[in-house]
CSV table of C-alpha atoms and ligand atoms in Angstrom, one decimal:
chain,number,residue,atom,x,y,z
A,1,LEU,CA,-0.7,0.1,0.2
A,2,VAL,CA,1.4,3.9,-0.5
A,3,ARG,CA,1.3,5.7,2.1
A,4,LYS,CA,0.5,9.5,1.1
A,5,SER,CA,1.4,12.3,1.7
A,6,ILE,CA,-1.8,13.5,3.9
A,7,ASN,CA,0.1,17.8,3.7
A,8,ALA,CA,1.0,17.4,-1.0
A,9,PRO,CA,-2.1,18.9,-3.0
A,10,TYR,CA,-4.1,16.7,-4.8
A,11,ILE,CA,-4.3,16.7,-9.1
A,12,LEU,CA,-7.2,15.4,-10.5
A,13,VAL,CA,-5.2,13.5,-14.2
A,14,VAL,CA,-8.7,13.2,-16.3
A,15,GLY,CA,-7.7,10.6,-18.5
A,16,GLY,CA,-4.4,9.3,-16.6
A,17,CYS,CA,-4.5,5.6,-18.2
A,18,GLY,CA,-2.9,7.0,-22.1
A,19,PHE,CA,0.3,8.0,-23.5
A,20,ILE,CA,0.5,11.8,-22.2
A,21,GLY,CA,-2.0,10.9,-19.1
A,22,SER,CA,0.6,8.2,-17.7
A,23,HIS,CA,4.1,10.2,-18.0
A,24,THR,CA,2.1,13.1,-17.1
A,25,VAL,CA,1.2,11.0,-14.0
A,26,TRP,CA,5.0,10.2,-13.4
A,27,GLU,CA,5.9,13.4,-13.2
A,28,LEU,CA,3.4,14.6,-10.9
A,29,ALA,CA,4.2,11.4,-8.7
A,30,LYS,CA,7.7,12.3,-8.7
A,31,ALA,CA,7.6,16.0,-8.4
A,32,GLY,CA,5.7,15.4,-4.4
A,33,TYR,CA,1.5,15.9,-5.5
A,34,ASN,CA,-0.7,13.3,-4.7
A,35,VAL,CA,-2.4,12.0,-7.7
A,36,ILE,CA,-6.4,11.3,-8.5
A,37,ILE,CA,-6.8,9.5,-12.1
A,38,ILE,CA,-9.7,8.6,-14.0
A,39,ASP,CA,-10.2,7.3,-16.4
A,40,ASN,CA,-13.1,4.8,-18.7
A,41,LEU,CA,-10.0,2.8,-20.1
A,42,SER,CA,-11.6,2.7,-23.6
A,43,ASN,CA,-7.6,3.6,-24.7
A,44,ALA,CA,-5.3,2.3,-22.0
A,45,PHE,CA,-4.6,-0.1,-19.4
A,46,SER,CA,-5.3,-0.1,-15.8
A,47,SER,CA,-1.5,-1.4,-15.6
A,48,VAL,CA,0.0,0.7,-16.8
A,49,ILE,CA,-1.0,2.6,-13.0
A,50,ASP,CA,0.3,-0.6,-10.6
A,51,ARG,CA,3.3,0.2,-13.1
A,52,ILE,CA,3.7,3.8,-11.7
A,53,GLU,CA,2.9,3.3,-8.3
A,54,ALA,CA,6.2,0.3,-8.0
A,55,MET,CA,7.7,3.1,-9.4
A,56,VAL,CA,7.2,5.9,-7.2
A,57,TYR,CA,7.9,3.1,-4.4
A,58,VAL,CA,11.1,2.1,-5.6
A,59,TYR,CA,11.6,6.6,-5.9
A,60,TYR,CA,10.5,7.2,-2.6
A,61,GLU,CA,12.1,4.4,-0.8
A,62,LYS,CA,14.4,6.2,0.9
A,63,THR,CA,11.6,9.2,2.2
A,64,PRO,CA,8.3,6.6,2.4
A,65,GLU,CA,6.9,10.2,4.2
A,66,HIS,CA,6.8,11.6,1.7
A,67,ARG,CA,5.4,9.1,-0.8
A,68,PRO,CA,2.6,10.8,-2.6
A,69,CYS,CA,-0.5,8.5,-3.3
A,70,LEU,CA,-1.6,7.6,-6.6
A,71,LYS,CA,-6.0,6.0,-7.0
A,72,LEU,CA,-7.6,4.9,-10.1
A,73,TYR,CA,-11.4,5.6,-10.4
A,74,GLU,CA,-12.2,3.4,-13.3
A,75,ALA,CA,-14.8,5.9,-14.7
A,76,ASP,CA,-15.9,8.2,-17.3
A,77,TYR,CA,-15.9,11.9,-16.5
A,78,ARG,CA,-19.1,13.0,-19.1
A,79,ASP,CA,-21.0,10.1,-15.9
A,80,CYS,CA,-21.9,12.9,-13.8
A,81,GLN,CA,-23.6,11.0,-11.2
A,82,ALA,CA,-20.0,9.4,-10.7
A,83,MET,CA,-17.6,12.5,-10.9
A,84,THR,CA,-19.5,13.7,-8.0
A,85,SER,CA,-19.3,10.9,-5.9
A,86,ILE,CA,-15.6,10.8,-6.7
A,87,LEU,CA,-15.5,14.9,-5.9
A,88,GLU,CA,-17.2,14.7,-2.6
A,89,GLU,CA,-14.6,12.7,-1.0
A,90,TYR,CA,-11.8,15.6,-2.0
A,91,GLU,CA,-14.6,18.3,-0.5
A,92,ILE,CA,-13.4,20.1,2.7
A,93,PRO,CA,-17.0,20.1,4.5
A,94,THR,CA,-17.7,23.4,5.3
A,95,PRO,CA,-17.6,24.6,9.4
A,96,PHE,CA,-20.2,24.7,10.7
A,97,ALA,CA,-22.9,27.8,10.0
A,98,LEU,CA,-23.2,30.9,12.5
A,99,SER,CA,-25.3,32.1,9.9
A,100,PRO,CA,-25.3,31.9,6.8
A,101,VAL,CA,-23.9,34.9,6.2
A,102,GLU,CA,-20.6,34.2,8.8
A,103,SER,CA,-19.8,31.4,6.6
A,104,ASP,CA,-18.7,31.6,2.4
A,105,LEU,CA,-21.0,28.1,2.0
A,106,ARG,CA,-19.7,27.0,-1.2
A,107,LYS,CA,-17.7,24.0,-1.5
A,108,ARG,CA,-13.8,24.0,-1.3
A,109,SER,CA,-11.9,20.9,-2.0
A,110,ASN,CA,-9.0,19.1,-1.2
A,111,ILE,CA,-8.2,18.7,-5.5
A,112,THR,CA,-5.7,21.9,-5.7
A,113,GLY,CA,-5.7,21.2,-9.8
A,114,VAL,CA,-6.8,19.4,-12.7
A,115,ILE,CA,-5.2,18.6,-15.9
A,116,HIS,CA,-7.6,17.3,-18.2
A,117,PHE,CA,-6.3,14.5,-21.0
A,118,ALA,CA,-9.4,12.7,-21.6
A,119,ALA,CA,-10.7,12.8,-25.1
A,120,HIS,CA,-11.3,11.1,-28.8
A,121,LYS,CA,-8.2,12.4,-31.2
A,122,ALA,CA,-8.0,9.9,-34.6
A,123,VAL,CA,-8.1,12.9,-37.2
A,124,GLY,CA,-9.8,10.6,-39.4
A,125,GLU,CA,-11.9,9.3,-37.2
A,126,SER,CA,-13.3,12.7,-36.8
A,127,ILE,CA,-14.1,13.4,-40.4
A,128,LYS,CA,-16.0,10.1,-39.8
A,129,GLN,CA,-18.4,10.6,-36.7
A,130,PRO,CA,-18.6,14.4,-35.6
A,131,LEU,CA,-20.9,13.8,-33.5
A,132,LYS,CA,-18.9,11.2,-31.6
A,133,TYR,CA,-16.3,13.8,-30.8
A,134,TYR,CA,-18.2,16.4,-30.6
A,135,ALA,CA,-20.6,14.7,-27.8
A,136,ASN,CA,-17.4,13.7,-25.8
A,137,ASN,CA,-14.7,16.1,-26.2
A,138,VAL,CA,-17.0,19.6,-26.8
A,139,GLY,CA,-20.4,18.3,-24.0
A,140,GLY,CA,-18.3,15.9,-22.3
A,141,MET,CA,-15.7,19.5,-20.8
A,142,ILE,CA,-18.2,22.1,-21.1
A,143,ASN,CA,-21.0,19.3,-18.3
A,144,PHE,CA,-17.3,18.7,-16.3
A,145,CYS,CA,-16.2,22.2,-15.7
A,146,SER,CA,-19.4,23.6,-14.9
A,147,LEU,CA,-19.2,20.1,-11.9
A,148,LEU,CA,-15.6,21.5,-11.4
A,149,GLY,CA,-16.5,25.0,-10.5
A,150,GLU,CA,-19.2,23.5,-7.5
A,151,TYR,CA,-16.4,22.1,-6.2
A,152,GLY,CA,-14.9,24.9,-5.4
A,153,ILE,CA,-12.5,23.7,-8.2
A,154,LYS,CA,-11.1,26.0,-11.2
A,155,LYS,CA,-7.6,25.4,-11.7
A,156,PHE,CA,-7.5,23.5,-15.2
A,157,VAL,CA,-5.3,22.6,-18.0
A,158,PHE,CA,-6.3,21.1,-21.6
A,159,SER,CA,-4.7,19.1,-23.7
A,160,SER,CA,-4.7,21.2,-26.8
A,161,SER,CA,-3.4,20.0,-29.6
A,162,ALA,CA,-1.3,22.4,-33.0
A,163,THR,CA,-4.0,21.0,-34.9
A,164,VAL,CA,-5.7,24.1,-33.9
A,165,TYR,CA,-3.6,26.1,-36.2
A,166,GLY,CA,-5.1,24.4,-39.0
A,167,THR,CA,-3.3,23.8,-42.4
A,168,VAL,CA,-0.5,26.8,-42.6
A,169,ALA,CA,0.0,26.5,-46.0
A,170,ASP,CA,-1.0,29.7,-46.8
A,171,ILE,CA,1.2,31.0,-44.0
A,172,GLY,CA,4.6,29.3,-44.7
A,173,ILE,CA,6.2,30.0,-41.8
A,174,PRO,CA,7.5,28.5,-38.3
A,175,LEU,CA,4.1,28.5,-36.6
A,176,ARG,CA,3.2,31.5,-33.5
A,177,GLU,CA,1.4,31.7,-31.0
A,178,GLU,CA,-0.3,34.5,-32.7
A,179,TYR,CA,-2.2,32.9,-35.5
A,180,CYS,CA,-4.0,30.3,-35.4
A,181,SER,CA,-5.5,29.3,-39.1
A,182,GLN,CA,-9.2,29.5,-38.3
A,183,GLN,CA,-12.1,30.7,-38.4
A,184,THR,CA,-12.2,35.5,-38.9
A,185,THR,CA,-13.8,35.1,-34.9
A,186,ASP,CA,-11.4,37.5,-32.1
A,187,PHE,CA,-9.9,35.7,-29.9
A,188,VAL,CA,-8.9,36.6,-26.7
A,189,ASP,CA,-5.2,35.5,-26.3
A,190,ASP,CA,-3.3,34.9,-23.0
A,191,ASP,CA,-1.6,38.8,-23.0
A,192,GLY,CA,-6.4,40.2,-23.1
A,193,GLU,CA,-5.7,41.7,-26.5
A,194,ARG,CA,-8.5,40.7,-28.7
A,195,LYS,CA,-7.1,39.2,-31.4
A,196,LEU,CA,-8.7,38.7,-34.8
A,197,VAL,CA,-7.5,35.5,-35.9
A,198,HIS,CA,-5.6,34.4,-38.3
A,199,SER,CA,-8.0,33.6,-40.5
A,200,GLY,CA,-6.1,31.0,-42.9
A,201,SER,CA,-7.5,30.4,-46.4
A,202,SER,CA,-8.4,26.7,-45.2
A,203,GLY,CA,-9.5,26.9,-41.7
A,204,LEU,CA,-9.8,24.4,-39.5
A,205,THR,CA,-8.9,20.8,-41.1
A,206,ASN,CA,-11.4,18.3,-39.8
A,207,PRO,CA,-13.8,18.1,-36.5
A,208,TYR,CA,-11.2,17.3,-33.8
A,209,GLY,CA,-9.3,20.0,-34.2
A,210,ARG,CA,-12.4,22.1,-34.4
A,211,THR,CA,-13.4,20.2,-31.0
A,212,LYS,CA,-10.4,21.3,-29.7
A,213,TRP,CA,-10.4,25.3,-31.0
A,214,MET,CA,-13.8,24.8,-29.5
A,215,CYS,CA,-13.0,24.2,-26.2
A,216,GLU,CA,-10.6,26.7,-25.9
A,217,ALA,CA,-13.1,29.4,-27.0
A,218,ILE,CA,-15.5,27.9,-24.7
A,219,LEU,CA,-12.5,28.1,-21.9
A,220,SER,CA,-11.6,32.0,-22.7
A,221,ASP,CA,-14.9,32.8,-22.2
A,222,LEU,CA,-15.1,31.1,-18.8
A,223,ALA,CA,-12.7,32.3,-18.0
A,224,HIS,CA,-13.9,35.5,-19.2
A,225,ALA,CA,-17.0,35.0,-16.7
A,226,ASP,CA,-15.8,33.7,-13.3
A,227,PRO,CA,-12.6,35.2,-12.6
A,228,GLU,CA,-11.9,33.0,-10.2
A,229,TRP,CA,-10.7,30.3,-13.0
A,230,THR,CA,-7.7,30.0,-13.8
A,231,ILE,CA,-7.1,27.9,-17.1
A,232,THR,CA,-4.3,27.4,-19.2
A,233,ALA,CA,-4.5,25.3,-22.5
A,234,LEU,CA,-1.5,23.7,-23.8
A,235,ARG,CA,-1.1,23.3,-27.7
A,236,TYR,CA,1.4,20.2,-28.1
A,237,PHE,CA,2.9,19.4,-30.8
A,238,ASN,CA,4.1,15.8,-31.9
A,239,PRO,CA,4.4,13.9,-28.9
A,240,ILE,CA,6.3,11.1,-29.1
A,241,GLY,CA,9.0,9.1,-27.2
A,242,CYS,CA,8.7,7.3,-23.8
A,243,ASP,CA,9.9,7.2,-20.2
A,244,GLU,CA,13.6,7.1,-19.4
A,245,SER,CA,12.8,4.3,-17.3
A,246,GLY,CA,11.7,1.3,-21.0
A,247,LEU,CA,8.6,1.6,-18.5
A,248,LEU,CA,5.5,4.0,-19.8
A,249,GLY,CA,5.1,4.1,-23.6
A,250,GLU,CA,2.5,4.9,-26.0
A,251,ASP,CA,-0.1,1.6,-25.5
A,252,PRO,CA,-3.1,2.5,-26.3
A,253,ARG,CA,-5.9,-0.4,-27.5
A,254,ASP,CA,-6.8,0.5,-30.8
A,255,THR,CA,-4.4,0.8,-32.7
A,256,ALA,CA,-2.8,4.6,-34.0
A,257,SER,CA,-1.0,6.2,-37.2
A,258,ASN,CA,0.8,8.3,-36.4
A,259,LEU,CA,3.8,8.0,-37.8
A,260,MET,CA,6.4,6.7,-34.3
A,261,PRO,CA,3.8,4.0,-33.1
A,262,VAL,CA,3.8,3.3,-37.5
A,263,VAL,CA,7.2,3.0,-37.8
A,264,LEU,CA,7.0,0.5,-34.7
A,265,ARG,CA,4.7,-1.6,-36.0
A,266,VAL,CA,7.3,-1.9,-39.1
A,267,ILE,CA,10.2,-2.8,-36.8
A,268,THR,CA,8.9,-5.6,-34.8
A,269,GLY,CA,7.1,-6.8,-37.8
A,270,ALA,CA,3.7,-6.3,-37.1
A,271,LEU,CA,3.8,-4.5,-40.8
A,272,PRO,CA,6.0,-4.8,-44.2
A,273,VAL,CA,6.4,-1.1,-44.8
A,274,LEU,CA,6.1,2.4,-43.6
A,275,SER,CA,4.4,4.4,-46.7
A,276,ILE,CA,5.5,7.9,-46.6
A,277,TYR,CA,3.0,10.1,-47.1
A,278,GLY,CA,4.3,12.7,-49.5
A,279,ASP,CA,8.4,13.4,-50.3
A,280,ASP,CA,7.4,16.6,-52.6
A,281,TYR,CA,6.8,18.9,-50.2
A,282,ASP,CA,8.9,21.7,-50.1
A,283,THR,CA,11.3,21.4,-47.8
A,284,ALA,CA,15.3,19.8,-47.6
A,285,ASP,CA,14.0,16.3,-49.0
A,286,GLY,CA,10.7,16.6,-49.3
A,287,THR,CA,8.6,14.7,-46.7
A,288,ALA,CA,6.6,16.8,-44.2
A,289,VAL,CA,8.4,18.6,-41.4
A,290,ARG,CA,7.0,18.3,-37.3
A,291,ASP,CA,7.8,19.8,-34.1
A,292,TYR,CA,8.7,16.2,-32.6
A,293,ILE,CA,8.4,17.3,-28.5
A,294,HIS,CA,9.6,14.0,-26.2
A,295,VAL,CA,6.8,12.7,-23.9
A,296,THR,CA,8.3,13.4,-20.5
A,297,ASP,CA,9.3,16.8,-21.4
A,298,LEU,CA,5.5,17.5,-22.9
A,299,ALA,CA,4.7,16.0,-19.0
A,300,LYS,CA,6.8,19.0,-17.6
A,301,GLY,CA,5.1,21.4,-19.6
A,302,HIS,CA,1.5,20.6,-17.7
A,303,LEU,CA,3.4,21.1,-14.2
A,304,ALA,CA,5.2,23.9,-15.3
A,305,ALA,CA,1.3,25.2,-16.3
A,306,LEU,CA,0.0,24.2,-12.7
A,307,LYS,CA,3.1,25.9,-10.8
A,308,SER,CA,3.6,29.2,-13.0
A,309,ARG,CA,-0.1,29.7,-13.3
A,310,THR,CA,-0.3,32.3,-10.3
A,311,ASP,CA,-2.1,34.3,-11.8
A,312,SER,CA,-6.6,34.1,-12.7
A,313,GLY,CA,-7.6,33.9,-16.6
A,314,PHE,CA,-7.6,32.1,-19.9
A,315,ARG,CA,-3.7,31.9,-21.1
A,316,VAL,CA,-2.7,29.1,-24.2
A,317,TYR,CA,0.3,28.0,-25.1
A,318,ASN,CA,2.8,26.3,-27.8
A,319,LEU,CA,3.8,23.2,-26.2
A,320,GLY,CA,7.0,22.3,-28.6
A,321,SER,CA,11.2,22.4,-29.6
A,322,GLY,CA,11.2,24.9,-31.8
A,323,ARG,CA,13.1,21.9,-34.1
A,324,GLY,CA,11.4,20.8,-37.0
A,325,SER,CA,12.5,17.0,-38.4
A,326,SER,CA,10.8,15.4,-41.3
A,327,VAL,CA,9.9,11.6,-42.0
A,328,LEU,CA,12.5,11.3,-43.4
A,329,GLU,CA,15.4,12.5,-40.8
A,330,VAL,CA,12.5,9.9,-38.2
A,331,VAL,CA,13.5,7.6,-40.0
A,332,ASP,CA,17.2,7.1,-40.5
A,333,ALA,CA,17.9,8.5,-36.0
A,334,MET,CA,14.7,4.9,-35.6
A,335,GLU,CA,17.4,3.5,-37.5
A,336,LYS,CA,20.6,4.1,-35.7
A,337,VAL,CA,19.2,3.1,-32.6
A,338,CYS,CA,17.5,0.4,-33.5
A,339,GLY,CA,20.5,-1.0,-35.7
A,340,ARG,CA,18.3,-2.2,-38.6
A,341,LYS,CA,17.2,-1.4,-42.0
A,342,ILE,CA,13.7,0.3,-41.8
A,343,PRO,CA,11.3,-0.3,-45.2
A,344,THR,CA,9.9,2.9,-46.2
A,345,GLN,CA,8.0,3.0,-49.8
A,346,ILE,CA,7.1,6.9,-50.8
A,347,VAL,CA,3.1,6.6,-51.7
A,348,GLY,CA,0.5,10.4,-52.5
A,349,ARG,CA,0.1,12.6,-49.9
A,350,ARG,CA,-2.5,12.9,-47.3
A,351,GLU,CA,-5.3,14.9,-47.2
A,352,GLY,CA,-5.0,17.6,-44.3
A,353,ASP,CA,-1.4,16.7,-44.2
A,354,VAL,CA,0.2,20.4,-44.5
A,355,GLY,CA,4.5,20.2,-45.6
A,356,MET,CA,5.8,22.1,-41.7
A,357,CYS,CA,4.5,22.7,-38.5
A,358,VAL,CA,6.5,23.3,-36.3
A,359,ALA,CA,6.3,25.4,-33.3
A,360,LYS,CA,7.4,28.7,-31.7
A,361,ALA,CA,7.7,28.2,-27.8
A,362,ARG,CA,8.4,31.2,-27.4
A,363,ARG,CA,6.0,32.3,-24.3
A,364,ALA,CA,5.7,29.0,-22.7
A,365,GLU,CA,9.7,29.7,-22.0
A,366,GLU,CA,9.6,33.1,-20.5
A,367,GLU,CA,5.9,32.8,-19.0
A,368,LEU,CA,5.6,28.9,-17.6
A,369,GLY,CA,9.5,29.0,-17.2
A,370,TRP,CA,9.2,25.5,-18.8
A,371,ARG,CA,11.8,24.2,-22.4
A,372,THR,CA,12.4,21.0,-24.5
A,373,GLU,CA,15.7,19.5,-22.6
A,374,LYS,CA,15.5,16.1,-25.2
A,375,ASN,CA,15.4,15.7,-28.9
A,376,LEU,CA,14.5,13.4,-31.4
A,377,GLU,CA,18.0,11.2,-30.1
A,378,SER,CA,16.4,10.8,-27.2
A,379,CYS,CA,12.8,10.4,-28.3
A,380,CYS,CA,13.9,7.7,-30.2
A,381,ARG,CA,16.5,6.2,-27.6
A,382,ASP,CA,14.1,6.2,-25.1
A,383,VAL,CA,11.1,4.3,-27.9
A,384,TRP,CA,13.2,1.6,-28.1
A,385,ARG,CA,14.1,0.8,-24.9
A,386,PHE,CA,10.3,0.2,-24.1
A,387,LEU,CA,9.8,-1.7,-27.1
A,388,GLU,CA,12.7,-3.8,-25.5
A,389,CYS,CA,11.6,-4.0,-21.9
A,390,VAL,CA,8.1,-4.5,-23.3
A,391,ALA,CA,8.7,-7.4,-26.1
A,392,GLY,CA,11.8,-8.6,-24.2
A,393,GLU,CA,14.5,-10.9,-26.6
A,394,ALA,CA,11.8,-12.3,-28.6
A,395,PHE,CA,11.7,-9.8,-30.8
A,396,VAL,CA,15.0,-6.9,-30.1
A,397,SER,CA,18.3,-9.9,-30.9
B,1,WQD,C1,4.0,12.9,-38.5
B,1,WQD,C2,3.8,13.5,-40.7
B,1,WQD,C3,2.0,12.2,-41.7
B,1,WQD,C4,2.1,8.3,-41.1
B,1,WQD,C5,-1.5,14.0,-35.9
B,1,WQD,C6,-2.9,14.6,-35.2
B,1,WQD,C7,-2.5,15.7,-34.2
B,1,WQD,C8,-2.1,15.5,-33.1
B,1,WQD,C9,-0.4,15.0,-33.5
B,1,WQD,C10,-3.4,14.7,-31.9
B,1,WQD,C11,3.4,13.3,-41.5
B,1,WQD,C12,3.9,11.2,-41.7
B,1,WQD,C13,2.6,9.4,-40.2
B,1,WQD,C14,2.8,6.8,-41.1
B,1,WQD,C15,3.8,8.9,-42.9
B,1,WQD,N1,-3.1,15.3,-32.7
B,1,WQD,N2,3.3,9.7,-42.0
B,1,WQD,N3,3.5,7.5,-42.5
B,1,WQD,O1,-0.6,13.9,-38.5
B,1,WQD,O2,1.5,16.1,-37.9
B,1,WQD,O3,-0.3,15.2,-36.4
B,1,WQD,O4,-1.2,13.8,-34.5
B,1,WQD,O5,-3.5,16.3,-30.5
B,1,WQD,O6,-3.8,16.5,-33.6
B,1,WQD,O7,-3.1,15.3,-36.9
B,1,WQD,O8,1.4,13.3,-37.6
B,1,WQD,O9,2.6,11.5,-36.8
B,1,WQD,O10,0.1,10.8,-37.5
B,1,WQD,O11,2.3,11.9,-39.2
B,1,WQD,O12,4.1,9.4,-43.5
B,1,WQD,O13,2.6,5.8,-41.8
B,1,WQD,O14,4.7,11.6,-40.1
B,1,WQD,O15,2.6,13.0,-43.2
B,1,WQD,O16,3.7,14.6,-42.2
B,1,WQD,P1,0.7,15.0,-37.8
B,1,WQD,P2,1.6,11.8,-37.9
C-alpha cells in the first residue's frame, strides 16, 4: 500500500492512463503531488498505474514519508453521478455556519488542480463520426467544468493541440502563438488583447481540431465570465518517445496511425513497410516536417502550467521544441538506434497533411519557465528501450 503524503496537494488527472496522461502522472508523483486518476480505459490499460505505483515506491524508498498516493477511478468523466461521488470524497467539509452570512457556504476541495486529457483524438475517425467527437470532447468538457466549478475546483489545464492551427500552408512559416488559422473569429489571447485570428484560407481541417478550438474558446469565455478560474490550454505538437525507464510508453487499445507507432510496427514486423505520405513538399528532403517533442518534456509542461500560473484567466501556450524533423530524418534516427534498416515506400500525400508544422514556444519559456530538454535522438533511444523492456529479447535480437 502506498501511504499518502497527507500534506501534498491533490491533482486530478482525467485520462491519466493514456500515453501523455500516464507520463504526466509519473512526473506529478516524482514532484510530490498526490494524484487522482480518472480513466474509462476505452483506449488505455489500468496496468500502467500499477507500473507507476511500483516506480513511485522505488523512487521514494529512502523517504517513504514523502511518498504521494495514486488513486485510479475507472470511470467516464461524462458520468455526472460518478464524478460527483468522486469529487465529494475530496471535498473540504464546510464549517458549521452560525449563520449563512458568517460563512462562505461554497464548496471547497482538497483537489488543487485538474489536468484534462480525456478526448477522442483520431483525426480520420473524427471526419467519419463528428457527433461522437463533439459529444465527448466538447459536451463532456462543458458538463465537467460546470461540476468542477460547483466544488470550487477552478485551476484547469487543458490538453489542446497544434491542430487548432489547421493547415498552415498559406502561412508557410514556423507557427507563432498569435497565428491561428481559424474562421474569422475574435479570440481572447493570453495577454488579454482581442486579436482577430489569422483567418487562414483553409481554416481548421477536421472535426477533431475543431473540438479543440471550440474547447479553447469555451474555456476562454468561462475564465472571462468568472475570474476565479485559472485555465491554461497547452497546444501539443507531435509527442513521441517515452519515459527513460522504458517502463512507460505509447500503448493504446486502438491502432494509432501516427508516425512513430507505425514505425514501431514496421520494426517489430507487424507491418512490412512504412508508407511515407509524400516526398514532394517544399522541405529539405521533400518529406513533411513536424515538431517532435519528447513526451517527458510535454508532461513537464503540465507541471509548469500548474506551478507557474498564479494569476487567473485563460492563457494558451505552444508546447513544442521549435525544431522541425522530416519523416526521413525520423526514420534515419530510429535506424541508428535500433541498428536495422526500416523498409519504406513513398506514396501519395495524406489528406489534410501540411508540409511544415513547427512550434514557436517562446511564451511557454518566458511565462511558464518551460522548454524542451530532449531531442529526436533521445526520443528514439527511449522508444527503443521501451520496446526492449516490453517486447523483451523475443524481438530485439
Ligand atoms: C507525422 C508525419 C505524416 C504516418 C497528428 C494529429 C494531431 C496530433 C498529432 C493529437 C506527417 C507522416 C505518418 C505514416 C507518414 N494528435 N506519416 N506515414 O499528422 O502531424 O498530427 O498527430 O493532437 O492532431 O493530426 O502526426 O504522426 O500522423 O504524422 O508518412 O504512416 O508523418 O504525413 O507528415 P500529424 P502523424
